[in-house]
Short mmCIF file of C-alpha atoms in Angstrom, two decimals:
data_model
loop_
_atom_site.label_atom_id
_atom_site.label_comp_id
_atom_site.label_asym_id
_atom_site.label_seq_id
_atom_site.Cartn_x
_atom_site.Cartn_y
_atom_site.Cartn_z
CA UNK Y 1 0.00 0.00 0.00
CA UNK Y 2 1.14 3.51 -0.76
CA UNK Y 3 0.76 6.24 1.82
CA UNK Y 4 -0.81 9.59 0.89
CA UNK Y 5 2.54 11.35 1.33
CA UNK Y 6 4.31 8.91 -0.97
CA UNK Y 7 1.67 9.45 -3.67
CA UNK Y 8 1.87 13.23 -3.40
CA UNK Y 9 5.64 13.16 -3.38
CA UNK Y 10 5.58 11.34 -6.71
CA UNK Y 11 3.97 14.43 -8.26
CA UNK Y 12 6.35 16.88 -6.65
CA UNK Y 13 7.84 19.42 -9.07
CA UNK Y 14 11.20 21.09 -8.61
CA UNK Y 15 11.00 24.44 -6.81
CA UNK Y 16 12.67 26.28 -9.69
CA UNK Y 17 10.09 24.99 -12.17
CA UNK Y 18 7.19 26.09 -9.94
CA UNK Y 19 8.68 29.57 -9.65
CA UNK Y 20 9.11 29.74 -13.41
CA UNK Y 21 5.47 28.80 -14.01
CA UNK Y 22 4.19 31.32 -11.44
CA UNK Y 23 6.34 34.15 -12.83
CA UNK Y 24 5.27 33.29 -16.39
CA UNK Y 25 1.59 33.43 -15.39
CA UNK Y 26 2.04 36.76 -13.59
CA UNK Y 27 3.91 38.16 -16.58
CA UNK Y 28 1.15 37.12 -19.00
CA UNK Y 29 -1.56 38.73 -16.84
CA UNK Y 30 0.44 41.96 -16.47
CA UNK Y 31 1.14 42.22 -20.20
CA UNK Y 32 -2.51 41.58 -21.06
CA UNK Y 33 -3.84 44.15 -18.60
CA UNK Y 34 -1.19 46.66 -19.59
CA UNK Y 35 -2.11 46.35 -23.24
CA UNK Y 36 -5.80 46.89 -22.50
CA UNK Y 37 -5.11 49.88 -20.29
CA UNK Y 38 -2.88 51.53 -22.89
CA UNK Y 39 -5.05 50.98 -25.92
CA UNK Y 40 -8.48 50.91 -24.27
CA UNK Y 41 -8.22 52.70 -20.91
CA UNK Y 42 -11.98 52.49 -20.42
CA UNK Y 43 -11.94 48.66 -20.50
CA UNK Y 44 -11.78 48.28 -16.74
CA UNK Y 45 -14.17 51.17 -16.14
CA UNK Y 46 -17.01 50.04 -13.94
CA UNK Y 47 -19.34 52.30 -15.89
CA UNK Y 48 -18.33 50.79 -19.23
CA UNK Y 49 -18.66 47.23 -17.89
CA UNK Y 50 -22.04 47.96 -16.32
CA UNK Y 51 -23.12 49.71 -19.52
CA UNK Y 52 -22.21 46.62 -21.55
CA UNK Y 53 -24.64 44.36 -19.76
CA UNK Y 54 -27.50 46.71 -18.90
CA UNK Y 55 -30.53 45.09 -20.51
CA UNK Y 56 -33.04 47.22 -22.34
CA UNK Y 57 -30.73 50.22 -22.53
CA UNK Y 58 -28.44 49.52 -25.46
CA UNK Y 59 -27.47 46.67 -27.71
CA UNK Y 60 -25.10 44.28 -26.00
CA UNK Y 61 -23.15 43.91 -29.23
CA UNK Y 62 -22.50 47.65 -29.37
CA UNK Y 63 -21.08 48.00 -25.87
CA UNK Y 64 -17.50 48.96 -25.16
CA UNK Y 65 -16.63 45.51 -23.77
CA UNK Y 66 -18.26 43.70 -26.69
CA UNK Y 67 -16.27 45.72 -29.21
CA UNK Y 68 -13.06 44.46 -27.61
CA UNK Y 69 -14.16 40.85 -27.18
CA UNK Y 70 -15.70 40.55 -30.66
CA UNK Y 71 -14.20 43.14 -33.02
CA UNK Y 72 -15.91 43.47 -36.39
CA UNK Y 73 -14.10 42.91 -39.67
CA UNK Y 74 -14.14 46.53 -40.79
CA UNK Y 75 -12.35 45.76 -44.07
CA UNK Y 76 -15.24 43.58 -45.27
CA UNK Y 77 -17.85 45.95 -43.83
CA UNK Y 78 -16.35 48.99 -45.53
CA UNK Y 79 -16.14 47.15 -48.83
CA UNK Y 80 -19.90 46.61 -48.65
CA UNK Y 81 -20.50 50.20 -47.56
CA UNK Y 82 -18.52 51.56 -50.51
CA UNK Y 83 -20.46 49.41 -52.95
CA UNK Y 84 -23.79 50.48 -51.48
CA UNK Y 85 -22.66 54.08 -51.59
CA UNK Y 86 -21.70 53.82 -55.24
CA UNK Y 87 -25.17 52.49 -56.06
CA UNK Y 88 -26.91 55.16 -53.96
CA UNK Y 89 -24.96 57.98 -55.59
CA UNK Y 90 -25.70 56.64 -59.06
CA UNK Y 91 -29.37 56.36 -58.19
CA UNK Y 92 -29.53 59.98 -57.00
CA UNK Y 93 -27.74 61.24 -60.12
CA UNK Y 94 -30.07 59.31 -62.42
CA UNK Y 95 -33.25 60.43 -60.69
CA UNK Y 96 -32.04 64.04 -60.49
CA UNK Y 97 -31.35 64.03 -64.22
CA UNK Y 98 -34.91 62.81 -64.76
CA UNK Y 99 -36.48 65.34 -62.39
CA UNK Y 100 -34.45 68.42 -63.29
CA UNK Y 101 -36.81 69.31 -66.09
CA UNK Y 102 -39.80 69.44 -63.72
CA UNK Y 103 -38.56 72.53 -61.88
CA UNK Y 104 -39.71 71.06 -58.56
CA UNK Y 105 -36.22 70.62 -57.12
CA UNK Y 106 -33.38 72.93 -56.16
CA UNK Y 107 -30.76 72.11 -58.77
CA UNK Y 108 -27.50 73.67 -59.84
CA UNK Y 109 -29.33 75.49 -62.61
CA UNK Y 110 -31.35 77.44 -60.04
CA UNK Y 111 -30.11 80.20 -57.79
CA UNK Y 112 -29.77 79.14 -54.16
CA UNK Y 113 -30.25 81.36 -51.13
CA UNK Y 114 -29.14 80.81 -47.49
CA UNK Y 115 -32.61 79.79 -46.31
CA UNK Y 116 -32.41 76.73 -48.57
CA UNK Y 117 -29.84 75.33 -46.16
CA UNK Y 118 -31.81 75.57 -42.92
CA UNK Y 119 -31.21 71.89 -42.14
CA UNK Y 120 -27.42 72.01 -42.50
CA UNK Y 121 -24.96 72.05 -39.58
CA UNK Y 122 -21.35 73.11 -39.98
CA UNK Y 123 -18.13 71.94 -38.36
CA UNK Y 124 -15.52 74.33 -39.70
CA UNK Y 125 -12.66 72.77 -37.74
CA UNK Y 126 -13.13 69.31 -39.27
CA UNK Y 127 -14.54 70.56 -42.56
CA UNK Y 128 -17.95 68.86 -42.28
CA UNK Y 129 -21.47 69.66 -43.46
CA UNK Y 130 -24.31 67.52 -42.10
CA UNK Y 131 -27.88 67.78 -43.37
CA UNK Y 132 -30.13 66.89 -40.46
CA UNK Y 133 -33.42 65.04 -41.06
CA UNK Y 134 -35.50 64.52 -37.89
CA UNK Y 135 -36.22 60.89 -36.97
CA UNK Y 136 -33.24 59.61 -38.95
CA UNK Y 137 -30.71 59.43 -36.08
CA UNK Y 138 -30.37 63.21 -36.23
CA UNK Y 139 -30.13 63.60 -32.45
CA UNK Y 140 -27.19 61.22 -32.30
CA UNK Y 141 -25.40 62.96 -35.14
CA UNK Y 142 -25.82 66.24 -33.30
CA UNK Y 143 -24.35 64.58 -30.21
CA UNK Y 144 -21.34 63.56 -32.30
CA UNK Y 145 -20.90 67.09 -33.67
CA UNK Y 146 -21.18 68.52 -30.16
CA UNK Y 147 -18.43 66.22 -28.86
CA UNK Y 148 -16.22 67.29 -31.78
CA UNK Y 149 -16.47 70.93 -30.68
CA UNK Y 150 -14.32 70.00 -27.69
CA UNK Y 151 -16.64 72.05 -25.49
CA UNK Y 152 -18.49 69.16 -23.86
CA UNK Y 153 -17.51 67.72 -20.48
CA UNK Y 154 -17.44 64.22 -21.99
CA UNK Y 155 -16.06 62.48 -25.06
CA UNK Y 156 -18.94 59.99 -25.06
CA UNK Y 157 -21.71 61.25 -27.28
CA UNK Y 158 -24.34 59.03 -25.66
CA UNK Y 159 -23.80 60.81 -22.34
CA UNK Y 160 -25.39 64.00 -23.68
CA UNK Y 161 -29.03 64.12 -22.60
CA UNK Y 162 -31.61 64.59 -25.35
CA UNK Y 163 -33.27 67.54 -23.66
CA UNK Y 164 -29.95 69.33 -23.13
CA UNK Y 165 -28.96 68.69 -26.74
CA UNK Y 166 -31.99 70.48 -28.16
CA UNK Y 167 -32.64 73.17 -25.58
CA UNK Y 168 -29.11 74.24 -24.69
CA UNK Y 169 -26.21 72.63 -26.52
CA UNK Y 170 -27.19 72.79 -30.20
CA UNK Y 171 -28.25 76.47 -30.15
CA UNK Y 172 -25.10 77.41 -28.24
CA UNK Y 173 -22.36 75.30 -29.81
CA UNK Y 174 -23.36 74.20 -33.32
CA UNK Y 175 -23.20 76.47 -36.37
CA UNK Y 176 -25.98 76.47 -38.97
CA UNK Y 177 -25.19 77.01 -42.63
CA UNK Y 178 -28.17 79.30 -43.22
CA UNK Y 179 -26.47 82.06 -41.22
CA UNK Y 180 -23.42 82.15 -43.53
CA UNK Y 181 -23.14 84.41 -46.57
CA UNK Y 182 -23.90 82.81 -49.92
CA UNK Y 183 -20.23 83.00 -50.89
CA UNK Y 184 -19.25 81.22 -47.66
CA UNK Y 185 -21.94 78.62 -48.27
CA UNK Y 186 -20.71 77.90 -51.79
CA UNK Y 187 -17.12 77.58 -50.57
CA UNK Y 188 -18.13 75.02 -47.95
CA UNK Y 189 -20.35 73.08 -50.35
CA UNK Y 190 -17.40 72.77 -52.71
CA UNK Y 191 -14.71 71.82 -50.20
CA UNK Y 192 -16.27 70.23 -47.08
CA UNK Y 193 -17.22 66.59 -46.49
CA UNK Y 194 -21.01 66.50 -46.92
CA UNK Y 195 -23.29 63.75 -45.66
CA UNK Y 196 -26.94 63.02 -44.93
CA UNK Y 197 -29.01 60.06 -43.72
CA UNK Y 198 -32.43 58.92 -44.91
CA UNK Y 199 -34.98 56.34 -43.88
CA UNK Y 200 -38.00 54.61 -45.39
CA UNK Y 201 -40.41 57.59 -45.68
CA UNK Y 202 -43.41 55.68 -44.31
CA UNK Y 203 -41.43 54.46 -41.32
CA UNK Y 204 -40.03 57.90 -40.61
CA UNK Y 205 -43.50 59.46 -40.87
CA UNK Y 206 -44.93 57.07 -38.29
CA UNK Y 207 -41.91 57.59 -36.04
CA UNK Y 208 -42.39 61.36 -36.21
CA UNK Y 209 -46.09 61.07 -35.37
CA UNK Y 210 -45.51 58.80 -32.36
CA UNK Y 211 -42.63 60.91 -31.07
CA UNK Y 212 -44.18 64.35 -31.48
CA UNK Y 213 -47.70 63.51 -30.31
CA UNK Y 214 -47.44 60.53 -27.96
CA UNK Y 215 -44.12 59.09 -26.74
CA UNK Y 216 -42.48 62.40 -25.84
CA UNK Y 217 -45.37 64.77 -26.52
CA UNK Y 218 -44.41 68.38 -27.08
CA UNK Y 219 -46.98 70.97 -26.03
CA UNK Y 220 -46.04 73.09 -29.02
CA UNK Y 221 -47.04 70.32 -31.39
CA UNK Y 222 -50.24 69.56 -29.55
CA UNK Y 223 -51.26 73.21 -29.51
CA UNK Y 224 -50.03 74.11 -32.99
CA UNK Y 225 -50.98 70.93 -34.83
CA UNK Y 226 -52.96 68.65 -32.51
CA UNK Y 227 -55.87 70.98 -31.85
CA UNK Y 228 -56.13 71.96 -35.52
CA UNK Y 229 -56.07 68.32 -36.65
CA UNK Y 230 -58.75 67.26 -34.17
CA UNK Y 231 -60.94 70.21 -35.13
CA UNK Y 232 -60.70 69.62 -38.88
CA UNK Y 233 -60.67 65.85 -39.15
CA UNK Y 234 -62.61 64.41 -36.20
CA UNK Y 235 -66.37 64.31 -36.05
CA UNK Y 236 -67.99 64.97 -32.70
CA UNK Y 237 -64.67 65.73 -30.99
CA UNK Y 238 -64.87 66.20 -27.24
CA UNK Y 239 -64.22 69.59 -25.69
CA UNK Y 240 -61.11 68.20 -23.99
CA UNK Y 241 -59.64 66.99 -27.29
CA UNK Y 242 -60.41 70.30 -28.99
CA UNK Y 243 -58.81 72.20 -26.13
CA UNK Y 244 -55.70 70.04 -25.64
CA UNK Y 245 -55.07 68.29 -28.97
CA UNK Y 246 -53.54 65.47 -26.96
CA UNK Y 247 -55.10 62.39 -28.56
CA UNK Y 248 -54.53 62.79 -32.29
CA UNK Y 249 -54.99 59.54 -34.21
CA UNK Y 250 -52.61 58.47 -36.95
CA UNK Y 251 -55.39 58.43 -39.54
CA UNK Y 252 -56.24 62.04 -38.64
CA UNK Y 253 -52.60 63.03 -38.95
CA UNK Y 254 -52.46 61.46 -42.41
CA UNK Y 255 -55.63 63.33 -43.41
CA UNK Y 256 -53.92 66.54 -42.36
CA UNK Y 257 -50.88 65.74 -44.52
CA UNK Y 258 -52.99 64.84 -47.54
CA UNK Y 259 -55.19 67.92 -47.31
CA UNK Y 260 -54.11 70.33 -50.10
CA UNK Y 261 -54.83 73.24 -47.79
CA UNK Y 262 -52.03 72.16 -45.43
CA UNK Y 263 -49.09 72.83 -47.77
CA UNK Y 264 -50.80 75.78 -49.41
CA UNK Y 265 -50.76 77.66 -46.12
CA UNK Y 266 -47.11 76.98 -45.18
CA UNK Y 267 -44.37 74.37 -45.71
CA UNK Y 268 -44.43 71.11 -43.79
CA UNK Y 269 -42.82 70.91 -40.37
CA UNK Y 270 -39.31 69.44 -40.61
CA UNK Y 271 -40.45 66.24 -38.86
CA UNK Y 272 -42.58 65.32 -41.87
CA UNK Y 273 -41.05 67.50 -44.57
CA UNK Y 274 -39.73 65.78 -47.71
CA UNK Y 275 -36.03 64.86 -47.69
CA UNK Y 276 -35.33 66.52 -51.02
CA UNK Y 277 -36.80 69.77 -49.74
CA UNK Y 278 -34.41 69.83 -46.79
CA UNK Y 279 -31.16 68.38 -48.12
CA UNK Y 280 -31.36 69.20 -51.85
CA UNK Y 281 -29.50 66.13 -53.16
CA UNK Y 282 -29.80 67.41 -56.75
CA UNK Y 283 -27.94 70.59 -55.80
CA UNK Y 284 -25.49 69.33 -53.16
CA UNK Y 285 -22.93 66.77 -54.31
CA UNK Y 286 -22.90 64.55 -51.22
CA UNK Y 287 -19.83 62.57 -50.26
CA UNK Y 288 -22.00 60.12 -48.38
CA UNK Y 289 -25.70 59.27 -48.28
CA UNK Y 290 -26.41 56.96 -45.37
CA UNK Y 291 -29.51 55.00 -44.52
CA UNK Y 292 -31.14 54.25 -41.21
CA UNK Y 293 -31.46 50.63 -42.30
CA UNK Y 294 -27.64 50.31 -42.40
CA UNK Y 295 -26.98 52.93 -39.73
CA UNK Y 296 -24.25 51.26 -37.71
CA UNK Y 297 -21.95 50.44 -40.63
CA UNK Y 298 -22.67 53.73 -42.41
CA UNK Y 299 -22.02 55.80 -39.30
CA UNK Y 300 -18.71 54.05 -38.59
CA UNK Y 301 -17.68 54.60 -42.20
CA UNK Y 302 -18.41 58.34 -42.04
CA UNK Y 303 -16.43 58.72 -38.82
CA UNK Y 304 -13.57 56.77 -40.36
CA UNK Y 305 -13.60 58.88 -43.52
CA UNK Y 306 -13.38 62.00 -41.39
CA UNK Y 307 -10.54 60.52 -39.34
CA UNK Y 308 -12.41 60.95 -36.06
CA UNK Y 309 -13.31 57.37 -35.03
CA UNK Y 310 -10.72 57.57 -32.25
CA UNK Y 311 -12.25 60.81 -30.96
CA UNK Y 312 -15.92 59.87 -30.82
CA UNK Y 313 -18.15 56.82 -31.14
CA UNK Y 314 -21.57 56.99 -32.74
CA UNK Y 315 -24.20 56.27 -30.06
CA UNK Y 316 -25.88 52.90 -30.39
CA UNK Y 317 -29.57 52.59 -31.10
CA UNK Y 318 -31.89 50.67 -28.79
CA UNK Y 319 -33.42 47.53 -30.21
CA UNK Y 320 -37.20 47.85 -30.48
CA UNK Y 321 -39.13 45.30 -28.46
CA UNK Y 322 -41.52 44.89 -31.40
CA UNK Y 323 -40.45 44.56 -35.02
CA UNK Y 324 -40.79 47.81 -36.97
CA UNK Y 325 -42.58 45.96 -39.77
CA UNK Y 326 -45.26 44.82 -37.33
CA UNK Y 327 -45.82 48.34 -36.01
CA UNK Y 328 -46.03 49.74 -39.54
CA UNK Y 329 -48.50 47.08 -40.62
CA UNK Y 330 -50.69 47.74 -37.59
CA UNK Y 331 -50.84 51.52 -38.00
CA UNK Y 332 -51.10 51.68 -41.77
CA UNK Y 333 -53.73 48.93 -41.88
CA UNK Y 334 -56.26 51.52 -40.73
CA UNK Y 335 -55.69 53.54 -43.91
CA UNK Y 336 -57.43 52.85 -47.18
CA UNK Y 337 -55.43 51.72 -50.20
CA UNK Y 338 -56.30 55.06 -51.82
CA UNK Y 339 -54.84 57.03 -48.90
CA UNK Y 340 -51.66 54.91 -48.87
CA UNK Y 341 -51.24 55.66 -52.57
CA UNK Y 342 -51.80 59.37 -52.02
CA UNK Y 343 -49.30 59.33 -49.16
CA UNK Y 344 -46.75 57.56 -51.34
CA UNK Y 345 -47.43 60.11 -54.09
CA UNK Y 346 -46.78 62.93 -51.63
CA UNK Y 347 -43.33 61.53 -50.83
CA UNK Y 348 -42.72 59.86 -54.20
CA UNK Y 349 -39.62 61.92 -55.00
CA UNK Y 350 -37.98 60.72 -51.79
CA UNK Y 351 -39.00 57.13 -52.56
CA UNK Y 352 -37.51 57.48 -56.03
CA UNK Y 353 -34.30 59.32 -55.12
CA UNK Y 354 -33.32 56.95 -52.35
CA UNK Y 355 -34.65 53.75 -53.89
CA UNK Y 356 -37.36 52.76 -51.42
CA UNK Y 357 -40.08 50.37 -52.66
CA UNK Y 358 -43.77 51.13 -52.84
CA UNK Y 359 -45.26 50.41 -49.38
CA UNK Y 360 -46.81 46.98 -48.98
CA UNK Y 361 -49.01 46.87 -45.90
#
């Protein structure tokens, strides 16, 4: 029989070998941590780690930790982005050539004035022009531009609160192209990096309605638009609805958009205004036209092209709990086929320019 001590002694390793193994392990750990701290100092940040696994707040795959653990193959991604961009640019050029004769668009044959560029934001330091379209990640792009000013107390764009962005930061720190002289505007249009982002018009329209009237209701919209819509398009409206304009239905909102009197009185609000009326893609030669449907890859590509990916990260977008297609089908199912056609006709130039299919609900 073997004693316990004799068995253990048979597995005894020389002291020098044990020391060598321990020192090797310590060295590996130190080198690994040192590399992370040098190249990604926020890796061990409690906030970043907690942020990576906070459910319902942001995509797990977009977190700081996830980017390190599972880096994306940017070479392959950018190859796809460039090909998509080539096709998008060709599409815009072809459609513009077809539409130029109609006189409905701002083209290079027409004289532009500063007010045509009310949706453009300027970053003179980095040489950037961004045409902002509400409900197409415009808030996050403004966060990025704000971080690039160097005047924020953070380098993380997603730390800037939405309310602060609109009420304080944008008016104070971002420059708008419409306030420049026409000569200065032309110089920037010719030399700056110009980009815009679009989205399926029907999806963006519904998103604007939900956001402005229900999810984060703005009193201005309820008073300016809600009360008018209820009064004109709802039979037997209650006194409360007429007074507050707080319960506008999507079908009523669509009726308001389709009413010829609406646009005859004044242009659409920017939240439902046509893309071509805000960003003038037949006049401005864009370096990049992104889409909400490919937002993550397109945004990374723009930041890379500008050489600022190391300075700022585009904020991630929350995953919807319900598929967008299901929400669209539910809301638009209450509209007649005739109204869906008329709505498509209203935004048909945007559908055509940016190659979106006829809605199928």
